[in-house]
mmCIF file of C-alpha atoms in Angstrom:
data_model
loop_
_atom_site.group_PDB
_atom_site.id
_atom_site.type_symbol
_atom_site.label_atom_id
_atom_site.label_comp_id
_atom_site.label_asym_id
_atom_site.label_seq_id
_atom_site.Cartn_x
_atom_site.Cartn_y
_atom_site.Cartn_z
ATOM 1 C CA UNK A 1 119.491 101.325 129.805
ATOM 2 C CA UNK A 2 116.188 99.730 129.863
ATOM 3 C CA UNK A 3 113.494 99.192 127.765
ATOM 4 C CA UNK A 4 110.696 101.038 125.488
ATOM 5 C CA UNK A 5 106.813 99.798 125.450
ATOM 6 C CA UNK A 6 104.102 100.733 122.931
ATOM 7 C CA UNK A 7 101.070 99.751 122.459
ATOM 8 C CA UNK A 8 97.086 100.813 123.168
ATOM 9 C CA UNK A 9 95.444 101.695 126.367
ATOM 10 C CA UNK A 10 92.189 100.977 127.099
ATOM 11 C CA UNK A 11 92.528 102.724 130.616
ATOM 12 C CA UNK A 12 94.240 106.052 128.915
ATOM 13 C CA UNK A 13 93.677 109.686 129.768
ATOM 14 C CA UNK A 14 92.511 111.467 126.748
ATOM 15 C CA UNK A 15 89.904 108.915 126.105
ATOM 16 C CA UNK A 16 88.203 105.263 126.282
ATOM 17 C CA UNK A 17 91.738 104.232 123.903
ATOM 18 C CA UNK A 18 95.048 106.068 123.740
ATOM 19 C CA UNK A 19 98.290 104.964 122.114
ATOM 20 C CA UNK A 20 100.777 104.032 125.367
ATOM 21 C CA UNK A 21 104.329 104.635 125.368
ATOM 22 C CA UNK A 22 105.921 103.111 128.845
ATOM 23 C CA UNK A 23 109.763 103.519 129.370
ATOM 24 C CA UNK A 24 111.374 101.364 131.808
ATOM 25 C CA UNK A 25 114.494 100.095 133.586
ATOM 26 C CA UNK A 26 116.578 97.170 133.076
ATOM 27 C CA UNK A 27 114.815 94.945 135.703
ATOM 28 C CA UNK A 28 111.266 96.085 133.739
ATOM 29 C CA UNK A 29 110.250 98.393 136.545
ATOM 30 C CA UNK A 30 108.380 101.443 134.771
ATOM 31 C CA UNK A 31 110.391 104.706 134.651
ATOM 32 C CA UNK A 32 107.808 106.581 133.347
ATOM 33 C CA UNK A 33 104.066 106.639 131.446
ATOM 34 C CA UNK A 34 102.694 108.819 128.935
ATOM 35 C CA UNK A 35 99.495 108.273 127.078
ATOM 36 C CA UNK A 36 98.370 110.318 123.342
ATOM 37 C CA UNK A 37 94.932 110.656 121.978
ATOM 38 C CA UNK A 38 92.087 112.616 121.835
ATOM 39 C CA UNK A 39 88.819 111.877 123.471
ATOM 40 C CA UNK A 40 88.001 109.520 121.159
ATOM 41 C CA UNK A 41 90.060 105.898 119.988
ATOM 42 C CA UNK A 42 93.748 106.094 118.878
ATOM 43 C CA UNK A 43 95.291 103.042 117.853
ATOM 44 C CA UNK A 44 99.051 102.374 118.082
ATOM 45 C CA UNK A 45 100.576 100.107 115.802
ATOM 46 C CA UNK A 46 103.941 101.274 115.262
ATOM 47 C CA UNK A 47 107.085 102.718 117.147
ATOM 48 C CA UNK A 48 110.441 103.861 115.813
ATOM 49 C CA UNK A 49 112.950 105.378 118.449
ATOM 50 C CA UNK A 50 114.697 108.269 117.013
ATOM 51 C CA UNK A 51 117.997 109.315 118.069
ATOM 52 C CA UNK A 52 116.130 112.347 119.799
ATOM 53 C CA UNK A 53 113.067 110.683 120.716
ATOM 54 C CA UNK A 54 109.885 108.509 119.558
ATOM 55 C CA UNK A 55 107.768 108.564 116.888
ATOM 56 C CA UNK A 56 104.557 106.431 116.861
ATOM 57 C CA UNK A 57 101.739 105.470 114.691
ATOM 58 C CA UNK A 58 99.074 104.359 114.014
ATOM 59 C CA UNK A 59 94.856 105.098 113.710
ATOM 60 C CA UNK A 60 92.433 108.134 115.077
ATOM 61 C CA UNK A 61 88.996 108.168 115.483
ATOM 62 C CA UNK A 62 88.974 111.730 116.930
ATOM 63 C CA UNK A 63 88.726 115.440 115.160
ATOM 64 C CA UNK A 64 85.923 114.518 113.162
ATOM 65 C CA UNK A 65 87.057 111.412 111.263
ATOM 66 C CA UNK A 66 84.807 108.750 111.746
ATOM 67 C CA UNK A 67 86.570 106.430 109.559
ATOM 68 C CA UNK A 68 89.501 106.706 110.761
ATOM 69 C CA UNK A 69 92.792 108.996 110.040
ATOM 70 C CA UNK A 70 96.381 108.382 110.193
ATOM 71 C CA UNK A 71 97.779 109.189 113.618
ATOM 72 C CA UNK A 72 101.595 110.065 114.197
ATOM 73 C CA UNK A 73 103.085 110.982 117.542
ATOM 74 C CA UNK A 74 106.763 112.311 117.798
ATOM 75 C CA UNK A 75 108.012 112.793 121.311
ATOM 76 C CA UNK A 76 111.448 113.855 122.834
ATOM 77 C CA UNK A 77 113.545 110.532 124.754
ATOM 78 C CA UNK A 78 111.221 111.436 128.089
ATOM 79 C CA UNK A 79 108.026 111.075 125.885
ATOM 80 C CA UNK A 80 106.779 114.415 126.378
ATOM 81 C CA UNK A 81 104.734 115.349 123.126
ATOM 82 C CA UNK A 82 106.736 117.474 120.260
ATOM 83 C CA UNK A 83 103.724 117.106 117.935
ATOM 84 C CA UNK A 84 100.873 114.954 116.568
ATOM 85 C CA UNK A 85 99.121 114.610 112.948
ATOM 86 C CA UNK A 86 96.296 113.467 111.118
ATOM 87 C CA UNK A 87 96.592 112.392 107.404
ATOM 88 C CA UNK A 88 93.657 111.436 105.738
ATOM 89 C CA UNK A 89 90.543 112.301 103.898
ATOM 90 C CA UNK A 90 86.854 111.246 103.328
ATOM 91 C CA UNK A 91 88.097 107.209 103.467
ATOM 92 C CA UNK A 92 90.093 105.572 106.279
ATOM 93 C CA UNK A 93 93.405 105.874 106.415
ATOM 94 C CA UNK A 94 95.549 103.474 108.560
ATOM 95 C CA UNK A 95 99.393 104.056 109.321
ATOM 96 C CA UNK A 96 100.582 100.262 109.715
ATOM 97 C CA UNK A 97 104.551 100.647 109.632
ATOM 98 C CA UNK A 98 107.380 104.076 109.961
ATOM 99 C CA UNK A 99 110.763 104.476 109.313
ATOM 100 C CA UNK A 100 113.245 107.466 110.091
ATOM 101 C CA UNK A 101 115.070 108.189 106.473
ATOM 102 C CA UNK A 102 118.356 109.176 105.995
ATOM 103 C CA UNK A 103 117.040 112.459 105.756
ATOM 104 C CA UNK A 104 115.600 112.831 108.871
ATOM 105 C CA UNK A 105 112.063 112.782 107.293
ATOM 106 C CA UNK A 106 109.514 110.004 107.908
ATOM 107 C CA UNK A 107 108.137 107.417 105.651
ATOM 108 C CA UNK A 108 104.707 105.511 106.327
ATOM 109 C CA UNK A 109 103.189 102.735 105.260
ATOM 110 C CA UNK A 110 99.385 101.459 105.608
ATOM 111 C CA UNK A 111 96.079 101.329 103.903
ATOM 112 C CA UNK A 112 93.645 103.859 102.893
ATOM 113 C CA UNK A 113 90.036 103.822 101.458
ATOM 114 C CA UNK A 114 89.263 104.357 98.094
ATOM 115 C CA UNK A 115 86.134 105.123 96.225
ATOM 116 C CA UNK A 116 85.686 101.631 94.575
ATOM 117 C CA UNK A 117 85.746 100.380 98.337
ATOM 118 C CA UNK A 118 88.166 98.071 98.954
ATOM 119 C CA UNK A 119 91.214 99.596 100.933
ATOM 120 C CA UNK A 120 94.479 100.250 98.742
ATOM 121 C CA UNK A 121 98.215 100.628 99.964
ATOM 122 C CA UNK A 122 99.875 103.739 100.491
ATOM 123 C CA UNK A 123 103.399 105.039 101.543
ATOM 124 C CA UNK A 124 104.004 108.408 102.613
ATOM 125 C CA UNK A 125 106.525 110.993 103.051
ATOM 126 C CA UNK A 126 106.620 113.442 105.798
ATOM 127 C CA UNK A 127 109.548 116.292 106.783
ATOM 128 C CA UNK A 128 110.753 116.088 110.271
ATOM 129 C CA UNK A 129 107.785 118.615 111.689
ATOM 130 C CA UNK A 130 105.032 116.285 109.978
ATOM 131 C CA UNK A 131 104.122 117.906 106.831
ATOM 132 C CA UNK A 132 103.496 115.471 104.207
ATOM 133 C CA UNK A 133 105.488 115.797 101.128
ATOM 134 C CA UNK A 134 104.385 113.223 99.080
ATOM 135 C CA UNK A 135 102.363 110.148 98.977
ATOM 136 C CA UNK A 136 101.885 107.022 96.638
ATOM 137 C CA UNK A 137 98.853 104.776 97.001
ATOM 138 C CA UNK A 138 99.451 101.317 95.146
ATOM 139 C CA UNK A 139 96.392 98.840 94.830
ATOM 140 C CA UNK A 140 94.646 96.627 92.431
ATOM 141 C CA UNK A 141 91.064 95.238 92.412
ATOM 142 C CA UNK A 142 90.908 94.262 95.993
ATOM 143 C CA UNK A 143 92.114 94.663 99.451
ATOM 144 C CA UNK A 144 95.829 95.470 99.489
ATOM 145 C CA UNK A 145 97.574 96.801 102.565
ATOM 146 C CA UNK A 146 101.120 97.569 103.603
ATOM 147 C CA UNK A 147 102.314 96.289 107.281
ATOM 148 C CA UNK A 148 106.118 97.775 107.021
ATOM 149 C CA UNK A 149 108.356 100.179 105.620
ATOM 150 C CA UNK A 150 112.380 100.778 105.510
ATOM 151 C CA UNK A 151 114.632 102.687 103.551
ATOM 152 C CA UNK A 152 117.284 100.361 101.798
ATOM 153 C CA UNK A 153 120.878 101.257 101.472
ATOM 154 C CA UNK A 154 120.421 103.285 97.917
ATOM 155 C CA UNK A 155 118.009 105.499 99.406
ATOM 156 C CA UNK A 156 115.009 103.129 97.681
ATOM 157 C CA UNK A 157 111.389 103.152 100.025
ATOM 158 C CA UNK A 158 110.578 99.398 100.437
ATOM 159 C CA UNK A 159 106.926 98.457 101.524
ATOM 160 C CA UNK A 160 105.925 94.921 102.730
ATOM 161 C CA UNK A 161 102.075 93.847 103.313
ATOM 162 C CA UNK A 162 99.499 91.973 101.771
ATOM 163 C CA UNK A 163 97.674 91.626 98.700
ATOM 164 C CA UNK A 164 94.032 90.043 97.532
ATOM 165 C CA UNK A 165 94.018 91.980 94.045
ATOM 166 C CA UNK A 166 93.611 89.246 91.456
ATOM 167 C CA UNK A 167 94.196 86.351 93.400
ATOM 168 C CA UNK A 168 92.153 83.770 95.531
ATOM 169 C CA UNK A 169 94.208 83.773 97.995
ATOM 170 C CA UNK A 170 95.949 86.092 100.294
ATOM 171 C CA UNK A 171 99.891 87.122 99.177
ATOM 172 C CA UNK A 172 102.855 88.847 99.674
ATOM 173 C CA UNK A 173 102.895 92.095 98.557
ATOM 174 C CA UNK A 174 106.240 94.212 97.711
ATOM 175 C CA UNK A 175 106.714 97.645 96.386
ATOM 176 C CA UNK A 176 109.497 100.345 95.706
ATOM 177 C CA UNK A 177 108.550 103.731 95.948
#
C-alpha cells in the first residue's frame, strides 16, 4: 500500500546523524517519520521488513564506542521502536547486510576490526529479542568485508562482499556459514 524509505539523516532528532525510516503512500506522499540514534552518529545501511515490522542496520558512534559498533533497530509496521543493540568490542564493528531466518532469528553480515588491523568479515546470529547467539568472523591478510547476507533454501547462511587478502586486486568474496 505504499512504500518503505531508509536511509541516514543528517537533520535527525537524537543527534547530528540518525538512521531514517519514512513510510509512505502510493503517490510517495509521507505517511509517517521516525528517526533512531543516540546523540551521537548512527549509520543505516540496511533494512529488512518483517512480517511484523522493520529491522534496520547498520553503524553507532554513541554509548562509548568511538570506533564504531554494530547498530540494529527492530520496530513494529508503524515504526515505533521494539528495541535497539550494539554488538561490538574494542575494534569497529560494521553491520553491512540482515536477513530474517526461517527461524525468526536474525543473521548479519559486515566487517569488524581485528588486532592485526585490517578489518575482517563477520556474520552473526541473533534470536528475535537481539541477543547474539553466535558469530563467525572470516578474513585473511587484508581487508575483507561482507555487504549481504540470505539464508538459502537448506537452511545454509550465505555472505557476499569483498576481499583484498592475497590478491592485488579487489574480489568477490563468498562464504557459508
Amino acid at each position: 500500500d505504499g512504500f518503505i524509505i531508509a536511509g541516514t539523516t543528517s537533520t535527525g532528532t537524537n543527534g547530528s546523524y540518525d538512521m531514517l525510516l519514512i513510510r509512505t503512500d502510493l503517490q510517495g506522499e509521507p505517511l509517517w517519520e521516525r528517526n533512531y540514534g543516540t546523540s551521537s552518529w548512527e549509520l543505516c545501511n540496511a533494512m529488512e521488513l518483517l512480517p511484523d515490522g522493520f529491522i534496520l542496520g547498520g553503524i553507532s558512534y554513541g554509548g562509548g564506542m568511538l570506533n564504531g559498533a554494530a547498530y540494529v533497530v527492530k520496530t513494529d509496521l508503524n515504526g515505533d521502536t521494539l528495541w535497539t543493540r550494539t554488538y561490538g568490542g574494542p575494534y569497529r564493528m560494521e553491520c553491512n547486510g540482515l536477513t530474517r531466518t526461517t527461524d525468526q532469528g536474525i543473521v548479519l553480515a559486515g566487517s569488524i576490526g581485528t588486532t592485526q588491523g585490517p578489518e575482517d568479515g563477520f556474520v552473526a546470529k541473533l534470536d528475535d529479542i537481539g541477543e547474539q547467539l553466535w558469530i563467525t568472523i572470516l578474513g585473511g591478510d587484508s581487508t575483507d568485508v561482507f555487504r549481504s547476507v540470505v539464508e538459502d533454501s537448506s537452511g545454509n547462511i550465505v555472505a557476499c562482499g569483498v576481499t583484498n587478502s592475497g590478491l592485488d586486486v579487489s574480489r568477490i568474496y563468498l562464504a557459508s556459514v
